[in-house]
Coordinates of C-alpha atoms in Angstrom, one line a residue:
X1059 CA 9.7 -21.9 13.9
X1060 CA 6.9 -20.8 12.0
X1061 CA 5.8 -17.6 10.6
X1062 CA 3.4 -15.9 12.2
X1063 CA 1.4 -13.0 10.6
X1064 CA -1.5 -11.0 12.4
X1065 CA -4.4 -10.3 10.7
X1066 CA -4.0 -7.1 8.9
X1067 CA -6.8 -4.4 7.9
X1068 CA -6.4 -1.7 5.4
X1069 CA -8.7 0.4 2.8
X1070 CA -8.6 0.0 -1.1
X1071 CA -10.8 1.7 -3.6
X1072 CA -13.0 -0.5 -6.1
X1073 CA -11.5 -0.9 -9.9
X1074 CA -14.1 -0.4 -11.4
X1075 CA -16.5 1.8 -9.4
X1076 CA -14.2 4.0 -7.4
X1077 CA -15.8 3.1 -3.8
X1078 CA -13.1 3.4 -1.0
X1079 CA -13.5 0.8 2.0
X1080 CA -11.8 -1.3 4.7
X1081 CA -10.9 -5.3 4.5
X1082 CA -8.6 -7.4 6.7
X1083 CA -6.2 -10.0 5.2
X1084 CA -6.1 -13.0 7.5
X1085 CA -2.0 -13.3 8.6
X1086 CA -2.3 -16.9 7.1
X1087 CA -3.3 -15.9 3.9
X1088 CA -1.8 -14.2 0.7
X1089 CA -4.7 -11.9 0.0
X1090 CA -8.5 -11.9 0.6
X1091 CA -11.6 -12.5 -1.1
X1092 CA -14.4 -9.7 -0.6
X1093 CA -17.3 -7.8 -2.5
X1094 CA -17.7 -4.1 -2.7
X1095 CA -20.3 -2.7 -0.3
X1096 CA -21.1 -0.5 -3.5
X1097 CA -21.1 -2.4 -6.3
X1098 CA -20.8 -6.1 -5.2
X1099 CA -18.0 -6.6 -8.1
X1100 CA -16.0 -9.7 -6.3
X1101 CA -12.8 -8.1 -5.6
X1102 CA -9.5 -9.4 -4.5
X1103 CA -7.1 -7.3 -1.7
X1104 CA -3.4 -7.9 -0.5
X1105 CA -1.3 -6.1 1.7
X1106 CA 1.6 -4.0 0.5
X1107 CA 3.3 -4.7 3.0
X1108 CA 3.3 -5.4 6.7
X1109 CA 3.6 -1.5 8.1
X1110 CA 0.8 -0.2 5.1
X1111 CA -2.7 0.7 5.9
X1112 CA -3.5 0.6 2.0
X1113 CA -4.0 -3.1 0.1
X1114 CA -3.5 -3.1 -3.4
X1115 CA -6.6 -4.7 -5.2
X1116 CA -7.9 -6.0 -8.5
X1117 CA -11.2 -7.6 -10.0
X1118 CA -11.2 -11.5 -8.8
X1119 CA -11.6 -14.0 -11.5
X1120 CA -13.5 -16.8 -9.3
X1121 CA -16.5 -15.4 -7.0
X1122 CA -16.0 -13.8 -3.8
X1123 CA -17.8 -14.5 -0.2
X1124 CA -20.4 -11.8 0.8

């Protein structure tokens, strides 16, 4: 049977300019691609885990979708 993950939405805050806002990680996917409404530095987000509103986030090293 395969696994089956909903899409999940949570908040981060930007690395580098402190800006807190929402993103959704597709359920088929290890983490997401987005830009900061803010700053537009290309970000990537991941879930904690599958009960946490929060997604842990870093600086991506490849460019983001807007």
């Amino acid at each position: 049977m395969a696994d089956y993950r909903e899409t999940q939405y949570g908040t981060y805050r930007c690395p580098v300019c402190g800006h807190r806002d929402g993103a959704e990680v597709r359920g088929d996917e290890p983490h997401a691609l987005v830009v900061c409404s803010y700053c537009e530095t290309p970000l990537e987000v991941w879930a904690r885990g599958p009960d946490s509103v929060r997604f842990s986030v870093q600086v991506a090293e490849g460019s983001a979708a807007r």
